[in-house]
Amino acid sequence: MEFSTLARSMSRLRRAWKPLSLAAFCLAVANGNVQAETSRLDDVLKRDKLIVVGSSTTPPAGFVNEKGEHTGFEIEFARLIAKYLLGSPDKIEFIITSADGRFPAVLSGKADFGISTATIYPDRAVRLAFTRPYMDAGTAVVVPEESPIKEIADLNSPDVNLASSNSAAAVDRAKRFNAKGNPLFFDTDAAAFLALETGRAQAYQADIAVAKWRAANSKKKFRLLPGLLGNRNGNAIYMKPGDFRMWLTLDTIVQELVTGSKYDEYRELYRKWFDSDPPPQRFYN
């Protein structure tokens, strides 16, 4: 075959290949989009029920009341999400875990998301997806009413055992603020507070809402120390990363409750559990 004839043949092949290449590319993109759009949200809608990690030992966030009902601010907040996602606050099932078991429960796929006084930290964001906060938070300390402990600095003493849950963040705080003492760690917040009640611990750390609740309902046996262990921060819903549709849906509902069109419902819920108004609507949240 002459060179000119070969060149013309190759040119025709290239022209024929271009449409095929474009078609193959479009098909690959389409298949990729189908895979990318697969979301746990579809499973939730098909199941017609949310499966959520919650707490049962951290009043007023999540606890079992004297009637045997699982309730609390976070529990009712999760029910509001079920209401707007599935049409009913009752279309929800709660999985109860210890503090260190809550994140594995969502990462393993056992739950759709979790809401259990989980504070946003940069190291947690590496392995979890957080919505915007549903409430301001921080860590406070409770001590007996007659305790000589007057301020946060007094915790750093060999005479003080600081009790808390065994979450990584709580362990880190104990090492920093109770370095000279003997920190005590427990699977549940209730067990940590029991250590304070029985005298095994001289101080107890918890989310500020929980700490305030414990002190206020102790019949003046305990009091709150002024200040916080570290900075003020935010508690948020957490879920397995990599599912943008599910995250965006949850984040949007949280936004509308905390700062948007459903703020009245959020304010009513907040007043019920904290006997005060939540922060005002903030467009920048």
PDB file of C-alpha atoms in Angstrom:
ATOM      1  CA  MET A   1       0.000   0.000   0.000  1.00  0.00           C
ATOM      2  CA  GLU A   2       1.329   3.435  -0.918  1.00  0.00           C
ATOM      3  CA  PHE A   3       2.040   5.871   1.866  1.00  0.00           C
ATOM      4  CA  SER A   4      -0.637   8.341   0.688  1.00  0.00           C
ATOM      5  CA  THR A   5      -3.267   5.593   0.650  1.00  0.00           C
ATOM      6  CA  LEU A   6      -2.255   4.493   4.169  1.00  0.00           C
ATOM      7  CA  ALA A   7      -2.455   8.078   5.394  1.00  0.00           C
ATOM      8  CA  ARG A   8      -5.965   8.494   3.984  1.00  0.00           C
ATOM      9  CA  SER A   9      -7.061   5.232   5.679  1.00  0.00           C
ATOM     10  CA  MET A  10      -5.667   6.340   9.046  1.00  0.00           C
ATOM     11  CA  SER A  11      -7.426   9.696   8.710  1.00  0.00           C
ATOM     12  CA  ARG A  12     -10.760   7.960   8.086  1.00  0.00           C
ATOM     13  CA  LEU A  13     -10.207   5.743  11.166  1.00  0.00           C
ATOM     14  CA  ARG A  14      -9.490   8.761  13.333  1.00  0.00           C
ATOM     15  CA  ARG A  15     -12.671  10.497  12.133  1.00  0.00           C
ATOM     16  CA  ALA A  16     -14.680   7.359  12.839  1.00  0.00           C
ATOM     17  CA  TRP A  17     -13.104   6.931  16.286  1.00  0.00           C
ATOM     18  CA  LYS A  18     -13.947  10.418  17.553  1.00  0.00           C
ATOM     19  CA  PRO A  19     -17.728   9.861  17.825  1.00  0.00           C
ATOM     20  CA  LEU A  20     -17.118   6.463  19.406  1.00  0.00           C
ATOM     21  CA  SER A  21     -14.705   7.978  21.923  1.00  0.00           C
ATOM     22  CA  LEU A  22     -17.173  10.741  22.760  1.00  0.00           C
ATOM     23  CA  ALA A  23     -19.970   8.213  23.215  1.00  0.00           C
ATOM     24  CA  ALA A  24     -17.801   6.050  25.458  1.00  0.00           C
ATOM     25  CA  PHE A  25     -16.817   9.094  27.512  1.00  0.00           C
ATOM     26  CA  CYS A  26     -20.435  10.197  27.944  1.00  0.00           C
ATOM     27  CA  LEU A  27     -21.427   6.670  28.967  1.00  0.00           C
ATOM     28  CA  ALA A  28     -18.638   6.550  31.547  1.00  0.00           C
ATOM     29  CA  VAL A  29     -19.670   9.921  32.983  1.00  0.00           C
ATOM     30  CA  ALA A  30     -23.307   8.834  33.104  1.00  0.00           C
ATOM     31  CA  ASN A  31     -22.394   5.624  34.909  1.00  0.00           C
ATOM     32  CA  GLY A  32     -20.244   7.592  37.324  1.00  0.00           C
ATOM     33  CA  ASN A  33     -23.114   9.974  38.043  1.00  0.00           C
ATOM     34  CA  VAL A  34     -25.456   7.085  38.736  1.00  0.00           C
ATOM     35  CA  GLN A  35     -22.963   5.678  41.213  1.00  0.00           C
ATOM     36  CA  ALA A  36     -22.345   9.092  42.780  1.00  0.00           C
ATOM     37  CA  GLU A  37     -26.069   9.696  43.264  1.00  0.00           C
ATOM     38  CA  THR A  38     -26.533   6.473  45.211  1.00  0.00           C
ATOM     39  CA  SER A  39     -27.264   7.703  48.706  1.00  0.00           C
ATOM     40  CA  ARG A  40     -28.364   6.390  52.069  1.00  0.00           C
ATOM     41  CA  LEU A  41     -31.146   8.930  51.749  1.00  0.00           C
ATOM     42  CA  ASP A  42     -32.746   6.621  49.179  1.00  0.00           C
ATOM     43  CA  ASP A  43     -32.611   3.775  51.705  1.00  0.00           C
ATOM     44  CA  VAL A  44     -34.203   5.966  54.377  1.00  0.00           C
ATOM     45  CA  LEU A  45     -37.043   7.024  52.104  1.00  0.00           C
ATOM     46  CA  LYS A  46     -37.647   3.447  50.974  1.00  0.00           C
ATOM     47  CA  ARG A  47     -37.486   2.146  54.557  1.00  0.00           C
ATOM     48  CA  ASP A  48     -39.724   5.028  55.695  1.00  0.00           C
ATOM     49  CA  LYS A  49     -37.852   5.198  58.983  1.00  0.00           C
ATOM     50  CA  LEU A  50     -34.747   6.849  60.382  1.00  0.00           C
ATOM     51  CA  ILE A  51     -32.214   4.880  62.423  1.00  0.00           C
ATOM     52  CA  VAL A  52     -30.368   7.249  64.740  1.00  0.00           C
ATOM     53  CA  VAL A  53     -27.646   6.950  67.386  1.00  0.00           C
ATOM     54  CA  GLY A  54     -28.762   8.684  70.586  1.00  0.00           C
ATOM     55  CA  SER A  55     -27.924   8.818  74.264  1.00  0.00           C
ATOM     56  CA  SER A  56     -29.998   7.576  77.189  1.00  0.00           C
ATOM     57  CA  THR A  57     -27.788   8.728  80.094  1.00  0.00           C
ATOM     58  CA  THR A  58     -27.170  12.434  79.447  1.00  0.00           C
ATOM     59  CA  PRO A  59     -30.095  14.590  80.590  1.00  0.00           C
ATOM     60  CA  PRO A  60     -31.398  16.890  79.249  1.00  0.00           C
ATOM     61  CA  ALA A  61     -29.946  15.826  75.879  1.00  0.00           C
ATOM     62  CA  GLY A  62     -31.063  12.195  75.887  1.00  0.00           C
ATOM     63  CA  PHE A  63     -32.283  10.120  78.827  1.00  0.00           C
ATOM     64  CA  VAL A  64     -35.003   7.812  80.121  1.00  0.00           C
ATOM     65  CA  ASN A  65     -37.446   9.665  82.385  1.00  0.00           C
ATOM     66  CA  GLU A  66     -39.349   8.365  85.406  1.00  0.00           C
ATOM     67  CA  LYS A  67     -42.116   7.113  83.115  1.00  0.00           C
ATOM     68  CA  GLY A  68     -39.654   4.977  81.183  1.00  0.00           C
ATOM     69  CA  GLU A  69     -39.813   7.260  78.129  1.00  0.00           C
ATOM     70  CA  HIS A  70     -36.733   7.957  76.044  1.00  0.00           C
ATOM     71  CA  THR A  71     -36.728  11.727  75.734  1.00  0.00           C
ATOM     72  CA  GLY A  72     -34.600  14.862  75.862  1.00  0.00           C
ATOM     73  CA  PHE A  73     -33.664  17.835  73.706  1.00  0.00           C
ATOM     74  CA  GLU A  74     -31.625  15.834  71.194  1.00  0.00           C
ATOM     75  CA  ILE A  75     -34.179  13.035  71.034  1.00  0.00           C
ATOM     76  CA  GLU A  76     -36.974  15.475  70.235  1.00  0.00           C
ATOM     77  CA  PHE A  77     -34.737  17.354  67.784  1.00  0.00           C
ATOM     78  CA  ALA A  78     -34.143  14.081  65.931  1.00  0.00           C
ATOM     79  CA  ARG A  79     -37.904  13.531  65.865  1.00  0.00           C
ATOM     80  CA  LEU A  80     -38.315  16.929  64.199  1.00  0.00           C
ATOM     81  CA  ILE A  81     -35.916  15.774  61.493  1.00  0.00           C
ATOM     82  CA  ALA A  82     -38.025  12.638  61.004  1.00  0.00           C
ATOM     83  CA  LYS A  83     -41.108  14.839  60.783  1.00  0.00           C
ATOM     84  CA  TYR A  84     -39.701  16.964  57.969  1.00  0.00           C
ATOM     85  CA  LEU A  85     -37.962  14.120  56.179  1.00  0.00           C
ATOM     86  CA  LEU A  86     -40.624  11.404  56.433  1.00  0.00           C
ATOM     87  CA  GLY A  87     -43.767  13.226  57.521  1.00  0.00           C
ATOM     88  CA  SER A  88     -43.971  11.924  61.091  1.00  0.00           C
ATOM     89  CA  PRO A  89     -41.852  12.359  64.258  1.00  0.00           C
ATOM     90  CA  ASP A  90     -42.572   8.725  65.106  1.00  0.00           C
ATOM     91  CA  LYS A  91     -40.817   7.284  62.048  1.00  0.00           C
ATOM     92  CA  ILE A  92     -37.563   6.872  63.922  1.00  0.00           C
ATOM     93  CA  GLU A  93     -35.628   4.177  65.778  1.00  0.00           C
ATOM     94  CA  PHE A  94     -32.863   4.990  68.253  1.00  0.00           C
ATOM     95  CA  ILE A  95     -29.696   2.968  68.778  1.00  0.00           C
ATOM     96  CA  ILE A  96     -28.209   3.525  72.229  1.00  0.00           C
ATOM     97  CA  THR A  97     -24.418   3.316  72.556  1.00  0.00           C
ATOM     98  CA  SER A  98     -21.675   4.295  74.972  1.00  0.00           C
ATOM     99  CA  ALA A  99     -19.745   7.517  74.324  1.00  0.00           C
ATOM    100  CA  ASP A 100     -16.950   5.692  72.508  1.00  0.00           C
ATOM    101  CA  GLY A 101     -19.391   3.531  70.532  1.00  0.00           C
ATOM    102  CA  ARG A 102     -21.409   6.296  68.897  1.00  0.00           C
ATOM    103  CA  PHE A 103     -19.053   7.057  66.003  1.00  0.00           C
ATOM    104  CA  PRO A 104     -18.423   3.387  65.053  1.00  0.00           C
ATOM    105  CA  ALA A 105     -22.199   2.917  64.894  1.00  0.00           C
ATOM    106  CA  VAL A 106     -22.527   5.372  62.008  1.00  0.00           C
ATOM    107  CA  LEU A 107     -19.235   4.474  60.326  1.00  0.00           C
ATOM    108  CA  SER A 108     -20.260   0.806  60.229  1.00  0.00           C
ATOM    109  CA  GLY A 109     -23.610   1.667  58.652  1.00  0.00           C
ATOM    110  CA  LYS A 110     -25.769   0.566  61.594  1.00  0.00           C
ATOM    111  CA  ALA A 111     -27.322   4.026  61.822  1.00  0.00           C
ATOM    112  CA  ASP A 112     -28.193   6.787  59.367  1.00  0.00           C
ATOM    113  CA  PHE A 113     -26.727   9.471  61.610  1.00  0.00           C
ATOM    114  CA  GLY A 114     -26.054  10.264  65.252  1.00  0.00           C
ATOM    115  CA  ILE A 115     -27.081  13.018  67.642  1.00  0.00           C
ATOM    116  CA  SER A 116     -25.480  12.559  71.063  1.00  0.00           C
ATOM    117  CA  THR A 117     -23.700  15.670  72.396  1.00  0.00           C
ATOM    118  CA  ALA A 118     -21.021  15.288  69.718  1.00  0.00           C
ATOM    119  CA  THR A 119     -18.788  18.342  69.535  1.00  0.00           C
ATOM    120  CA  ILE A 120     -17.162  19.331  66.265  1.00  0.00           C
ATOM    121  CA  TYR A 121     -13.359  19.020  66.371  1.00  0.00           C
ATOM    122  CA  PRO A 122     -10.928  19.128  63.418  1.00  0.00           C
ATOM    123  CA  ASP A 123      -9.609  15.619  64.106  1.00  0.00           C
ATOM    124  CA  ARG A 124     -13.158  14.235  64.130  1.00  0.00           C
ATOM    125  CA  ALA A 125     -13.897  15.929  60.800  1.00  0.00           C
ATOM    126  CA  VAL A 126     -11.246  13.714  59.206  1.00  0.00           C
ATOM    127  CA  ARG A 127     -13.404  10.615  59.695  1.00  0.00           C
ATOM    128  CA  LEU A 128     -16.929  11.995  60.170  1.00  0.00           C
ATOM    129  CA  ALA A 129     -19.234  14.361  58.308  1.00  0.00           C
ATOM    130  CA  PHE A 130     -20.862  16.991  60.542  1.00  0.00           C
ATOM    131  CA  THR A 131     -23.823  19.238  59.844  1.00  0.00           C
ATOM    132  CA  ARG A 132     -23.753  22.793  61.120  1.00  0.00           C
ATOM    133  CA  PRO A 133     -24.278  22.912  64.922  1.00  0.00           C
ATOM    134  CA  TYR A 134     -27.786  22.563  66.319  1.00  0.00           C
ATOM    135  CA  MET A 135     -26.700  24.224  69.579  1.00  0.00           C
ATOM    136  CA  ASP A 136     -23.799  26.076  71.146  1.00  0.00           C
ATOM    137  CA  ALA A 137     -21.799  23.940  73.536  1.00  0.00           C
ATOM    138  CA  GLY A 138     -18.787  23.702  75.805  1.00  0.00           C
ATOM    139  CA  THR A 139     -17.534  21.573  78.690  1.00  0.00           C
ATOM    140  CA  ALA A 140     -18.335  22.542  82.281  1.00  0.00           C
ATOM    141  CA  VAL A 141     -17.399  21.081  85.663  1.00  0.00           C
ATOM    142  CA  VAL A 142     -19.653  20.131  88.586  1.00  0.00           C
ATOM    143  CA  VAL A 143     -18.373  19.809  92.162  1.00  0.00           C
ATOM    144  CA  PRO A 144     -20.021  19.225  95.567  1.00  0.00           C
ATOM    145  CA  GLU A 145     -21.554  22.359  97.090  1.00  0.00           C
ATOM    146  CA  GLU A 146     -19.071  22.353  99.998  1.00  0.00           C
ATOM    147  CA  SER A 147     -16.030  21.495  97.868  1.00  0.00           C
ATOM    148  CA  PRO A 148     -12.851  23.580  98.308  1.00  0.00           C
ATOM    149  CA  ILE A 149     -12.570  23.577  94.501  1.00  0.00           C
ATOM    150  CA  LYS A 150     -13.508  27.117  93.447  1.00  0.00           C
ATOM    151  CA  GLU A 151     -12.198  27.442  89.890  1.00  0.00           C
ATOM    152  CA  ILE A 152     -10.951  25.419  86.928  1.00  0.00           C
ATOM    153  CA  ALA A 153      -7.303  25.830  87.972  1.00  0.00           C
ATOM    154  CA  ASP A 154      -8.031  24.007  91.249  1.00  0.00           C
ATOM    155  CA  LEU A 155      -8.667  20.779  89.315  1.00  0.00           C
ATOM    156  CA  ASN A 156      -4.951  20.303  88.698  1.00  0.00           C
ATOM    157  CA  SER A 157      -4.242  18.764  92.094  1.00  0.00           C
ATOM    158  CA  PRO A 158      -3.265  15.268  93.313  1.00  0.00           C
ATOM    159  CA  ASP A 159      -6.276  15.470  95.640  1.00  0.00           C
ATOM    160  CA  VAL A 160      -8.776  15.743  92.769  1.00  0.00           C
ATOM    161  CA  ASN A 161     -10.156  12.859  90.718  1.00  0.00           C
ATOM    162  CA  LEU A 162     -12.025  14.219  87.694  1.00  0.00           C
ATOM    163  CA  ALA A 163     -14.798  11.904  86.434  1.00  0.00           C
ATOM    164  CA  SER A 164     -16.021  11.877  82.834  1.00  0.00           C
ATOM    165  CA  SER A 165     -17.108   9.694  79.958  1.00  0.00           C
ATOM    166  CA  ASN A 166     -14.401   7.846  78.049  1.00  0.00           C
ATOM    167  CA  SER A 167     -14.667   9.779  74.786  1.00  0.00           C
ATOM    168  CA  ALA A 168     -11.321  10.798  73.290  1.00  0.00           C
ATOM    169  CA  ALA A 169     -12.091  14.495  73.780  1.00  0.00           C
ATOM    170  CA  ALA A 170     -12.966  14.004  77.471  1.00  0.00           C
ATOM    171  CA  VAL A 171      -9.789  11.993  78.038  1.00  0.00           C
ATOM    172  CA  ASP A 172      -7.729  14.751  76.417  1.00  0.00           C
ATOM    173  CA  ARG A 173      -9.327  17.442  78.591  1.00  0.00           C
ATOM    174  CA  ALA A 174      -8.741  15.401  81.744  1.00  0.00           C
ATOM    175  CA  LYS A 175      -5.066  15.004  80.879  1.00  0.00           C
ATOM    176  CA  ARG A 176      -4.736  18.766  80.444  1.00  0.00           C
ATOM    177  CA  PHE A 177      -6.795  20.093  83.350  1.00  0.00           C
ATOM    178  CA  ASN A 178      -6.376  17.235  85.862  1.00  0.00           C
ATOM    179  CA  ALA A 179      -2.784  16.296  85.016  1.00  0.00           C
ATOM    180  CA  LYS A 180      -1.679  15.999  88.655  1.00  0.00           C
ATOM    181  CA  GLY A 181      -4.796  14.108  89.703  1.00  0.00           C
ATOM    182  CA  ASN A 182      -6.233  10.712  88.881  1.00  0.00           C
ATOM    183  CA  PRO A 183      -8.878  11.095  86.159  1.00  0.00           C
ATOM    184  CA  LEU A 184     -11.659   8.493  86.133  1.00  0.00           C
ATOM    185  CA  PHE A 185     -13.320   7.418  82.886  1.00  0.00           C
ATOM    186  CA  PHE A 186     -16.630   5.620  82.397  1.00  0.00           C
ATOM    187  CA  ASP A 187     -18.670   4.165  79.545  1.00  0.00           C
ATOM    188  CA  THR A 188     -21.611   6.458  80.274  1.00  0.00           C
ATOM    189  CA  ASP A 189     -22.135   9.964  81.549  1.00  0.00           C
ATOM    190  CA  ALA A 190     -24.490   8.641  84.234  1.00  0.00           C
ATOM    191  CA  ALA A 191     -21.742   6.389  85.617  1.00  0.00           C
ATOM    192  CA  ALA A 192     -19.333   9.330  85.709  1.00  0.00           C
ATOM    193  CA  PHE A 193     -21.818  11.441  87.661  1.00  0.00           C
ATOM    194  CA  LEU A 194     -22.445   8.539  90.035  1.00  0.00           C
ATOM    195  CA  ALA A 195     -18.721   8.586  90.873  1.00  0.00           C
ATOM    196  CA  LEU A 196     -19.153  12.205  91.963  1.00  0.00           C
ATOM    197  CA  GLU A 197     -22.292  11.410  93.965  1.00  0.00           C
ATOM    198  CA  THR A 198     -20.604   8.570  95.849  1.00  0.00           C
ATOM    199  CA  GLY A 199     -17.441  10.552  96.594  1.00  0.00           C
ATOM    200  CA  ARG A 200     -15.180   8.453  94.404  1.00  0.00           C
ATOM    201  CA  ALA A 201     -14.557  11.576  92.309  1.00  0.00           C
ATOM    202  CA  GLN A 202     -14.211  15.155  93.507  1.00  0.00           C
ATOM    203  CA  ALA A 203     -15.279  16.738  90.210  1.00  0.00           C
ATOM    204  CA  TYR A 204     -17.204  15.776  87.084  1.00  0.00           C
ATOM    205  CA  GLN A 205     -16.948  17.157  83.547  1.00  0.00           C
ATOM    206  CA  ALA A 206     -19.745  17.126  80.962  1.00  0.00           C
ATOM    207  CA  ASP A 207     -21.294  19.091  78.141  1.00  0.00           C
ATOM    208  CA  ILE A 208     -22.432  22.406  79.614  1.00  0.00           C
ATOM    209  CA  ALA A 209     -26.141  21.665  79.103  1.00  0.00           C
ATOM    210  CA  VAL A 210     -25.775  18.324  80.899  1.00  0.00           C
ATOM    211  CA  ALA A 211     -23.636  19.813  83.681  1.00  0.00           C
ATOM    212  CA  LYS A 212     -26.161  22.604  84.289  1.00  0.00           C
ATOM    213  CA  TRP A 213     -28.962  20.045  84.428  1.00  0.00           C
ATOM    214  CA  ARG A 214     -27.104  17.870  86.939  1.00  0.00           C
ATOM    215  CA  ALA A 215     -26.347  20.810  89.226  1.00  0.00           C
ATOM    216  CA  ALA A 216     -29.822  22.355  88.983  1.00  0.00           C
ATOM    217  CA  ASN A 217     -31.558  19.064  89.791  1.00  0.00           C
ATOM    218  CA  SER A 218     -29.275  18.033  92.667  1.00  0.00           C
ATOM    219  CA  LYS A 219     -31.254  19.833  95.413  1.00  0.00           C
ATOM    220  CA  LYS A 220     -28.235  22.073  96.016  1.00  0.00           C
ATOM    221  CA  LYS A 221     -25.856  19.167  96.600  1.00  0.00           C
ATOM    222  CA  PHE A 222     -23.684  20.245  93.678  1.00  0.00           C
ATOM    223  CA  ARG A 223     -22.698  23.452  91.937  1.00  0.00           C
ATOM    224  CA  LEU A 224     -21.197  24.514  88.639  1.00  0.00           C
ATOM    225  CA  LEU A 225     -17.671  25.914  88.500  1.00  0.00           C
ATOM    226  CA  PRO A 226     -17.335  29.250  86.689  1.00  0.00           C
ATOM    227  CA  GLY A 227     -15.803  29.028  83.233  1.00  0.00           C
ATOM    228  CA  LEU A 228     -15.305  26.162  80.799  1.00  0.00           C
ATOM    229  CA  LEU A 229     -12.732  23.441  80.149  1.00  0.00           C
ATOM    230  CA  GLY A 230     -11.392  24.936  76.945  1.00  0.00           C
ATOM    231  CA  ASN A 231     -13.303  26.994  74.402  1.00  0.00           C
ATOM    232  CA  ARG A 232     -16.965  27.320  73.578  1.00  0.00           C
ATOM    233  CA  ASN A 233     -17.873  25.204  70.554  1.00  0.00           C
ATOM    234  CA  GLY A 234     -20.830  23.521  68.874  1.00  0.00           C
ATOM    235  CA  ASN A 235     -22.653  20.182  68.993  1.00  0.00           C
ATOM    236  CA  ALA A 236     -23.727  18.756  65.652  1.00  0.00           C
ATOM    237  CA  ILE A 237     -25.263  15.775  63.903  1.00  0.00           C
ATOM    238  CA  TYR A 238     -22.626  13.352  62.609  1.00  0.00           C
ATOM    239  CA  MET A 239     -22.723  10.732  59.865  1.00  0.00           C
ATOM    240  CA  LYS A 240     -20.536   8.577  57.661  1.00  0.00           C
ATOM    241  CA  PRO A 241     -18.666  10.810  55.183  1.00  0.00           C
ATOM    242  CA  GLY A 242     -18.935  10.606  51.411  1.00  0.00           C
ATOM    243  CA  ASP A 243     -22.719  10.911  51.027  1.00  0.00           C
ATOM    244  CA  PHE A 244     -23.360  14.474  49.889  1.00  0.00           C
ATOM    245  CA  ARG A 245     -27.114  14.124  49.312  1.00  0.00           C
ATOM    246  CA  MET A 246     -27.736  12.719  52.788  1.00  0.00           C
ATOM    247  CA  TRP A 247     -25.503  15.335  54.403  1.00  0.00           C
ATOM    248  CA  LEU A 248     -27.066  18.230  52.474  1.00  0.00           C
ATOM    249  CA  THR A 249     -30.577  17.119  53.412  1.00  0.00           C
ATOM    250  CA  LEU A 250     -29.735  16.896  57.117  1.00  0.00           C
ATOM    251  CA  ASP A 251     -27.755  20.140  57.094  1.00  0.00           C
ATOM    252  CA  THR A 252     -30.602  21.986  55.382  1.00  0.00           C
ATOM    253  CA  ILE A 253     -33.165  20.768  57.919  1.00  0.00           C
ATOM    254  CA  VAL A 254     -30.854  21.786  60.781  1.00  0.00           C
ATOM    255  CA  GLN A 255     -30.377  25.204  59.183  1.00  0.00           C
ATOM    256  CA  GLU A 256     -34.110  25.779  58.802  1.00  0.00           C
ATOM    257  CA  LEU A 257     -34.738  24.796  62.425  1.00  0.00           C
ATOM    258  CA  VAL A 258     -31.890  26.723  64.018  1.00  0.00           C
ATOM    259  CA  THR A 259     -31.864  29.860  61.858  1.00  0.00           C
ATOM    260  CA  GLY A 260     -34.589  29.670  59.234  1.00  0.00           C
ATOM    261  CA  SER A 261     -38.235  29.025  58.478  1.00  0.00           C
ATOM    262  CA  LYS A 262     -38.785  26.574  61.378  1.00  0.00           C
ATOM    263  CA  TYR A 263     -37.034  28.627  64.058  1.00  0.00           C
ATOM    264  CA  ASP A 264     -40.257  28.969  66.090  1.00  0.00           C
ATOM    265  CA  GLU A 265     -40.340  25.194  66.611  1.00  0.00           C
ATOM    266  CA  TYR A 266     -36.672  25.157  67.568  1.00  0.00           C
ATOM    267  CA  ARG A 267     -37.169  27.986  70.055  1.00  0.00           C
ATOM    268  CA  GLU A 268     -40.122  26.193  71.648  1.00  0.00           C
ATOM    269  CA  LEU A 269     -38.089  22.993  72.015  1.00  0.00           C
ATOM    270  CA  TYR A 270     -35.093  24.882  73.392  1.00  0.00           C
ATOM    271  CA  ARG A 271     -37.212  26.693  75.979  1.00  0.00           C
ATOM    272  CA  LYS A 272     -38.787  23.419  77.061  1.00  0.00           C
ATOM    273  CA  TRP A 273     -35.472  21.772  77.932  1.00  0.00           C
ATOM    274  CA  PHE A 274     -33.224  24.687  78.916  1.00  0.00           C
ATOM    275  CA  ASP A 275     -35.742  27.153  80.365  1.00  0.00           C
ATOM    276  CA  SER A 276     -34.194  29.956  78.304  1.00  0.00           C
ATOM    277  CA  ASP A 277     -34.209  31.304  74.769  1.00  0.00           C
ATOM    278  CA  PRO A 278     -31.784  29.945  72.170  1.00  0.00           C
ATOM    279  CA  PRO A 279     -29.435  32.314  70.351  1.00  0.00           C
ATOM    280  CA  PRO A 280     -31.322  34.559  67.905  1.00  0.00           C
ATOM    281  CA  GLN A 281     -31.593  33.609  64.264  1.00  0.00           C
ATOM    282  CA  ARG A 282     -28.206  34.077  62.601  1.00  0.00           C
ATOM    283  CA  PHE A 283     -28.066  34.199  58.817  1.00  0.00           C
ATOM    284  CA  TYR A 284     -24.341  33.413  58.877  1.00  0.00           C
ATOM    285  CA  ASN A 285     -24.622  30.187  60.900  1.00  0.00           C
TER     286      ASN A 285
END
